[in-house]
mmCIF file of C-alpha atoms and ligand atoms in Angstrom:
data_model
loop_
_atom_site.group_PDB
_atom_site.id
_atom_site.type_symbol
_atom_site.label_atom_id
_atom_site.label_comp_id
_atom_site.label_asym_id
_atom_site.label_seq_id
_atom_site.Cartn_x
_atom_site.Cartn_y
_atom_site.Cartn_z
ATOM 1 C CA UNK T 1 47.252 130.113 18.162
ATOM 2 C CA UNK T 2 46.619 126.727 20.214
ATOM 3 C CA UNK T 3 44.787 124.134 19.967
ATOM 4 C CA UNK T 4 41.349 123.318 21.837
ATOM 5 C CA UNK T 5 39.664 120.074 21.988
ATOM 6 C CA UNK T 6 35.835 120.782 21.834
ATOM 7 C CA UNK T 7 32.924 118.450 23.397
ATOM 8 C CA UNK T 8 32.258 116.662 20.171
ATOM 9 C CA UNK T 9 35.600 115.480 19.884
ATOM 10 C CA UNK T 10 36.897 117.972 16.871
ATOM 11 C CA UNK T 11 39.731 120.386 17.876
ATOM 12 C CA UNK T 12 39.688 124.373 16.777
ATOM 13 C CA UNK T 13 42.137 127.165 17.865
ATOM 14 C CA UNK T 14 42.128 129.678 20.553
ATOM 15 C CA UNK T 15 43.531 132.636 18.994
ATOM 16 C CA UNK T 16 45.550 134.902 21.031
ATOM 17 C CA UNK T 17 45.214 137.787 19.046
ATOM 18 C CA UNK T 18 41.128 137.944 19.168
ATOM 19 C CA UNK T 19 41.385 136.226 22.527
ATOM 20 C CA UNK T 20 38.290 133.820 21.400
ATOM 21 C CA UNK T 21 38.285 130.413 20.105
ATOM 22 C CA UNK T 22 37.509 129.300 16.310
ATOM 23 C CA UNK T 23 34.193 127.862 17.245
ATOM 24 C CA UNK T 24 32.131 127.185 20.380
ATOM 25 C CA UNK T 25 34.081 125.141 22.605
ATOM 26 C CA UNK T 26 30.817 122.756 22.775
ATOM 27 C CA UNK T 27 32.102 121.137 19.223
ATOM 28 C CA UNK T 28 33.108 123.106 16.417
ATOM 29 C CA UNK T 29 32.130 120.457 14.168
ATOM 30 C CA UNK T 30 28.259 120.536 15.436
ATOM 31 C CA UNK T 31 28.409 124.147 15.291
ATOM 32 C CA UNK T 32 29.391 124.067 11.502
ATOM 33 C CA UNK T 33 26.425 121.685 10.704
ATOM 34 C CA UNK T 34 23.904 122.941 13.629
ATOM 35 C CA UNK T 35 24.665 126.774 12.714
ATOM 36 C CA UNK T 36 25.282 127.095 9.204
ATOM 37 C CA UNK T 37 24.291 123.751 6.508
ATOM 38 C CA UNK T 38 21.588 123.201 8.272
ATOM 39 C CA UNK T 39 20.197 126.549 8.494
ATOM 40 C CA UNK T 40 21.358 127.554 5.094
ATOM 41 C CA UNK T 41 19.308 124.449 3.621
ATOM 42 C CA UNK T 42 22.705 122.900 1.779
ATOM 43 C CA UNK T 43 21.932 120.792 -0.705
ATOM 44 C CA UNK T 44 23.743 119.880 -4.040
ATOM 45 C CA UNK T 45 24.143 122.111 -6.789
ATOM 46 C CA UNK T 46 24.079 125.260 -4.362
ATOM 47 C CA UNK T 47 26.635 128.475 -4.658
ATOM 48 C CA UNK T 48 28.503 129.121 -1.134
ATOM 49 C CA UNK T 49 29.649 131.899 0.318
ATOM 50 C CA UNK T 50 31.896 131.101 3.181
ATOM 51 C CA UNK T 51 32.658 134.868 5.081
ATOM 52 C CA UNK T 52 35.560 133.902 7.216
ATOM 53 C CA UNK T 53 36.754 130.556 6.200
ATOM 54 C CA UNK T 54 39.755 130.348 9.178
ATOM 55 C CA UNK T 55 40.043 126.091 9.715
ATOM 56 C CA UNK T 56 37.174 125.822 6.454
ATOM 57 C CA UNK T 57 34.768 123.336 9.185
ATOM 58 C CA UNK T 58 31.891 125.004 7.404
ATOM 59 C CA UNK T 59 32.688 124.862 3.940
ATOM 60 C CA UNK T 60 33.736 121.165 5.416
ATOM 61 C CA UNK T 61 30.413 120.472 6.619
ATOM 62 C CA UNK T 62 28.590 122.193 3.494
ATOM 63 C CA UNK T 63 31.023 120.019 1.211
ATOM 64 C CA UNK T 64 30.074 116.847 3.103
ATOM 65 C CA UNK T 65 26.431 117.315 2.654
ATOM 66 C CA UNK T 66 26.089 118.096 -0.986
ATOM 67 C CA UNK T 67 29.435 117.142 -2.715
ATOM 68 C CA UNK T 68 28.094 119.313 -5.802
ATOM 69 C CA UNK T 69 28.482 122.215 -4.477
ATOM 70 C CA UNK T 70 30.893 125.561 -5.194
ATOM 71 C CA UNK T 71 32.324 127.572 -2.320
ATOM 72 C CA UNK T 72 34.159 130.768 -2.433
ATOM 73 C CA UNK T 73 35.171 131.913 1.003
ATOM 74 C CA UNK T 74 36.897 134.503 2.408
ATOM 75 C CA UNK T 75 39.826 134.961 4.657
ATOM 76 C CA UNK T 76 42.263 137.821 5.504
ATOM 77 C CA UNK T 77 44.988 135.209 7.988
ATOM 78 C CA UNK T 78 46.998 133.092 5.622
ATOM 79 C CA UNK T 79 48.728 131.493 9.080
ATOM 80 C CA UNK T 80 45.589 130.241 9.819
ATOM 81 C CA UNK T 81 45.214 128.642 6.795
ATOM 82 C CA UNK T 82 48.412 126.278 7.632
ATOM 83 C CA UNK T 83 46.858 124.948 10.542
ATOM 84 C CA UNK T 84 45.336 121.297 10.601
ATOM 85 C CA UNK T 85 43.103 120.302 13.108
ATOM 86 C CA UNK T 86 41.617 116.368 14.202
ATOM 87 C CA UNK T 87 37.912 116.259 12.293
ATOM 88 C CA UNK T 88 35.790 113.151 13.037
ATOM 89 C CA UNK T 89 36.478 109.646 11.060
ATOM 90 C CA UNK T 90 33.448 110.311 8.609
ATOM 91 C CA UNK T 91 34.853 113.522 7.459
ATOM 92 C CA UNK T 92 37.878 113.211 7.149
ATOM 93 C CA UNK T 93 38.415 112.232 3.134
ATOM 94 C CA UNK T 94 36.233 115.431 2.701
ATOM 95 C CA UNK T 95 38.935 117.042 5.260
ATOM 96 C CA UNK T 96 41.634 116.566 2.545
ATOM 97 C CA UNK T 97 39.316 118.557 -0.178
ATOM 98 C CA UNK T 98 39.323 121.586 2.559
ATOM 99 C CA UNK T 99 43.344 120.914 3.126
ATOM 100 C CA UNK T 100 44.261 121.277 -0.414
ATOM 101 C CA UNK T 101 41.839 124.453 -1.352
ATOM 102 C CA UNK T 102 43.678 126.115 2.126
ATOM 103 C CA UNK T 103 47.225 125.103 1.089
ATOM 104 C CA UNK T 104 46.557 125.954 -2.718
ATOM 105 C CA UNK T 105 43.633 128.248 -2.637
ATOM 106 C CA UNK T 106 41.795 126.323 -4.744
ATOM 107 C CA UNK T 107 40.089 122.126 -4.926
ATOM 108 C CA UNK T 108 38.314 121.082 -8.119
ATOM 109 C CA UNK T 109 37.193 117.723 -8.734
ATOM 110 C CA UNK T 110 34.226 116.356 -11.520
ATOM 111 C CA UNK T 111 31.931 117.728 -8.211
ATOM 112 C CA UNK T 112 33.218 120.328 -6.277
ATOM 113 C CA UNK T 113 35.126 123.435 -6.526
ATOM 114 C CA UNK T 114 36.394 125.822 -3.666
ATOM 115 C CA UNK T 115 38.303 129.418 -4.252
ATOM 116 C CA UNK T 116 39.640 130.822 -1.378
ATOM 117 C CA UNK T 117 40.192 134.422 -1.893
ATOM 118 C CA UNK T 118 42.684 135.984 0.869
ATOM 119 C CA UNK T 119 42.543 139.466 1.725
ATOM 120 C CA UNK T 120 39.950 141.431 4.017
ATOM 121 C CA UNK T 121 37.007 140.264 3.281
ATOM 122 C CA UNK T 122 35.699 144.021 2.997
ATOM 123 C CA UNK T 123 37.187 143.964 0.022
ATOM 124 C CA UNK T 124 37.430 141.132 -1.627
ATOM 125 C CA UNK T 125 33.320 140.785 -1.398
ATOM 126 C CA UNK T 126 34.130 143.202 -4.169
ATOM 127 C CA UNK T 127 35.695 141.154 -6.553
ATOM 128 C CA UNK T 128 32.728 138.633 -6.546
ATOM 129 C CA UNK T 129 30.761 138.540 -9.095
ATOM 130 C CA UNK T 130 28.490 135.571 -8.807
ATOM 131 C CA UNK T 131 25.519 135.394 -6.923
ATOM 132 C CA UNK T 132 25.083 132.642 -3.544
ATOM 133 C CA UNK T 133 22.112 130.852 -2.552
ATOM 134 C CA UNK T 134 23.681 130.858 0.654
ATOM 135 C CA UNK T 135 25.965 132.495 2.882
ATOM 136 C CA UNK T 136 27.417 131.619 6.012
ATOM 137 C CA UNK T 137 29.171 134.496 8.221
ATOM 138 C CA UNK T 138 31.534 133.498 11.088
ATOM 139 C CA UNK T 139 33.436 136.625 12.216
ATOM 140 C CA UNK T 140 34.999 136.804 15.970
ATOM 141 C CA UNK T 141 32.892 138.316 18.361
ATOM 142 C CA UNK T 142 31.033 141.952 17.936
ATOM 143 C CA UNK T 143 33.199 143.740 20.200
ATOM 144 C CA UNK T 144 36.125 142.302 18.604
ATOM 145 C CA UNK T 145 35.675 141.864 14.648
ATOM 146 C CA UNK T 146 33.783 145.021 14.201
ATOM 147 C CA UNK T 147 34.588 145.666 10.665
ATOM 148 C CA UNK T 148 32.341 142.046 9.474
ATOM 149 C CA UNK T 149 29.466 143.203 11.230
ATOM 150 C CA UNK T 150 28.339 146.851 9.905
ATOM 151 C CA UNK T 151 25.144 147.881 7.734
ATOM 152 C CA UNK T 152 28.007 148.688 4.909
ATOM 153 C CA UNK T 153 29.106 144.969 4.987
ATOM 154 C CA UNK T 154 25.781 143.386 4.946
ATOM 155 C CA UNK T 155 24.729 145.579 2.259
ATOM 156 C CA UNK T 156 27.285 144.179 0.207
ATOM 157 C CA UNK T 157 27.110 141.155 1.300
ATOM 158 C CA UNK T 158 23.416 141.331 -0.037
ATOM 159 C CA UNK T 159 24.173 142.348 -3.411
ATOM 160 C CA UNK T 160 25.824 139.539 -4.126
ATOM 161 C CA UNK T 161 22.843 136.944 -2.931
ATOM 162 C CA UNK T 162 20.233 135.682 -4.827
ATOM 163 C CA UNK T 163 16.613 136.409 -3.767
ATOM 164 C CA UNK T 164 15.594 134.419 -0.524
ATOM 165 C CA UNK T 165 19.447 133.174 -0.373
ATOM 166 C CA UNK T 166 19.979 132.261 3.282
ATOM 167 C CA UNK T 167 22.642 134.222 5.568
ATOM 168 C CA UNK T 168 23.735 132.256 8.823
ATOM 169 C CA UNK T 169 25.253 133.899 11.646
ATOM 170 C CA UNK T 170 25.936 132.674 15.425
ATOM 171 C CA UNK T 171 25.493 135.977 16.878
ATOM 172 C CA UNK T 172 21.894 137.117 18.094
ATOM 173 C CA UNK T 173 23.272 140.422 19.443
ATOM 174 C CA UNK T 174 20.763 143.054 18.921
ATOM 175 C CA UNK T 175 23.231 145.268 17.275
ATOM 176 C CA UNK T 176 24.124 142.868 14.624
ATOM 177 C CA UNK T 177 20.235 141.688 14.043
ATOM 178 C CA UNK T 178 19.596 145.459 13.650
ATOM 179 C CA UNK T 179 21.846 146.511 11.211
ATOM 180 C CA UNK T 180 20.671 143.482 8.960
ATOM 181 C CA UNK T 181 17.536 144.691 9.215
ATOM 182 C CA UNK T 182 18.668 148.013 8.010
ATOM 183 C CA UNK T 183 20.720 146.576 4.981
ATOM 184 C CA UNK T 184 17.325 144.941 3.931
ATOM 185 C CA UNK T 185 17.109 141.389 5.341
ATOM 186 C CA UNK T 186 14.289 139.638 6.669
ATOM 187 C CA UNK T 187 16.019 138.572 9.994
ATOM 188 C CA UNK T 188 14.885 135.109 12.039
ATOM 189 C CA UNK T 189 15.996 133.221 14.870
ATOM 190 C CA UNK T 190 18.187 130.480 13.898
ATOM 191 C CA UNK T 191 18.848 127.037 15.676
ATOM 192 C CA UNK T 192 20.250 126.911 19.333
ATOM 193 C CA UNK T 193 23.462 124.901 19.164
ATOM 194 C CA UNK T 194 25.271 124.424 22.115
ATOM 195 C CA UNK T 195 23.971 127.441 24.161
ATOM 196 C CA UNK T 196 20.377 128.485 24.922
ATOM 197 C CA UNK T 197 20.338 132.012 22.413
ATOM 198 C CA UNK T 198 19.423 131.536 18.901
ATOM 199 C CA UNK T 199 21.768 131.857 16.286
ATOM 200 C CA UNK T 200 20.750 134.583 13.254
ATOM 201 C CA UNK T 201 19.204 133.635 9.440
ATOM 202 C CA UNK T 202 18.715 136.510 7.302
ATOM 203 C CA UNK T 203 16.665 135.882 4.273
ATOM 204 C CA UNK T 204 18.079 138.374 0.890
HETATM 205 C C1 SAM G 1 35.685 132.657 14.262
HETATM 206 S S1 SAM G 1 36.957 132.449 13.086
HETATM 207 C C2 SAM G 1 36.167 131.544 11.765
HETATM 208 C C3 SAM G 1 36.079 130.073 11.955
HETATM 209 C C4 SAM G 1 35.870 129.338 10.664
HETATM 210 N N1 SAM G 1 34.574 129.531 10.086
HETATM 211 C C5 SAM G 1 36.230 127.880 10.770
HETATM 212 O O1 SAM G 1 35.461 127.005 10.390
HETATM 213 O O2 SAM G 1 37.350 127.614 11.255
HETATM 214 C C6 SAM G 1 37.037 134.052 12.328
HETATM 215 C C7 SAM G 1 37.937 134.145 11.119
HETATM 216 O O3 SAM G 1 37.714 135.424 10.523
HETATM 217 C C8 SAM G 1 38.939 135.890 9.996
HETATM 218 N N2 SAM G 1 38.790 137.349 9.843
HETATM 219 C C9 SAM G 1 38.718 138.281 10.821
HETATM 220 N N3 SAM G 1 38.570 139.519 10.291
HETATM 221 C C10 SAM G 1 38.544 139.363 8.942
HETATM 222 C C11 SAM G 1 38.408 140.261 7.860
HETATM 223 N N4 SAM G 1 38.276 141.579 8.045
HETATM 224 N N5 SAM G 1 38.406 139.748 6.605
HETATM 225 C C12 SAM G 1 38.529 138.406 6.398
HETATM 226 N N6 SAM G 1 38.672 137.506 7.391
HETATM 227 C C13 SAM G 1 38.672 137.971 8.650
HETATM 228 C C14 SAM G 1 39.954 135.460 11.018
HETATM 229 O O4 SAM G 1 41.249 135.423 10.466
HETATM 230 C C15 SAM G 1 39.425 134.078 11.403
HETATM 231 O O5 SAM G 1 40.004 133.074 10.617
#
């Protein structure tokens, strides 16, 4: 894994083993805010679900906009976990929340509390059992991360959402809208961030 500057100043990772980067190259830190708080409609007091935590710049960007907030995310790469990467000056004493729950799999303060639960996330979505008002997913590619993008895992995904919880997703491929559809969302264009396609919300 090395490191990538994006446009918007924040650095992610190219991984070598997916061959894609962490986030768009176009500023990972916009894409966390632009693709999945904003989307999701984060705002204090809310239940996270963060499918695919890898750096945690979403749960980052959810934690900076409602610091009441509890996140459980999901993440099969404990390397990745290790790796630190340069946020922007305004985040960064939320930055150290997101450092500790990776380096201890868990943060709790009088506000906020994040549980990282390692493992494939096939099946640790089966150990939940809370229900989200919101959850972001932020697999690799399609073509690349099959497993996170089937019927079977949105299904579950569902089960554990509360009605009209928010799913966000950057992918717009048809295949991926589709088999939301089948698992019984209502699926929407999100934002464009960074690229002309919509991103993907699926309402539970
Ligand atoms: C595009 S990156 C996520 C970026 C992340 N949201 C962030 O802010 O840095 C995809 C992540 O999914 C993880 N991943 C891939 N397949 C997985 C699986 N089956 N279960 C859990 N995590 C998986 C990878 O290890 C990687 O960290």
């Amino acid at each position: 894994m090395r490191k990538i500057l994006t446009r918007d100043g924040s650095e992610t990772l190219y991984s070598e083993e997916y061959q894609e980067t962490y986030h768009s190259v176009t500023g990972a830190v916009e894409e966390a805010f632009g693709k999945y708080v904003k989307p999701c409609k984060i705002e204090s007091g809310m239940n996270v679900l963060d499918i695919c935590f890898g750096l945690g710049l979403n749960s980052l960007a959810a934690l900076h906009t409602a610091k009441e907030i509890t996140i459980t995310a999901l993440e099969k790469d404990e390397n990745v976990l290790r790796h630190e990467v340069k946020v922007p000056e305004y985040l960064r004493e939320d930055y150290k929340k997101i450092r500790t729950a990776a380096e201890n799999l868990y943060y709790k303060d009088d506000k906020a509390e994040i549980k990282v639960l390692l493992g494939d996330a096939r099946e640790t979505i089966k150990q939940l059992n809370e229900k989200y008002d919101a959850v972001f997913l932020d697999p690799f590619s399609p073509p690349k991360n099959p497993e996170l993008w089937t019927e079977e895992f949105f299904i579950n995904i569902k089960k554990h959402m509360k009605k009209e919880a928010i799913l966000a997703t950057y992918s717009c491929a048809r295949k991926v809208r589709s088999n939301l559809s089948k698992a019984g969302f209502e699926v929407k264009d999100g934002p464009c961030v960074g690229r002309r396609s919509p991103s993907t919300i699926a309402i539970a």
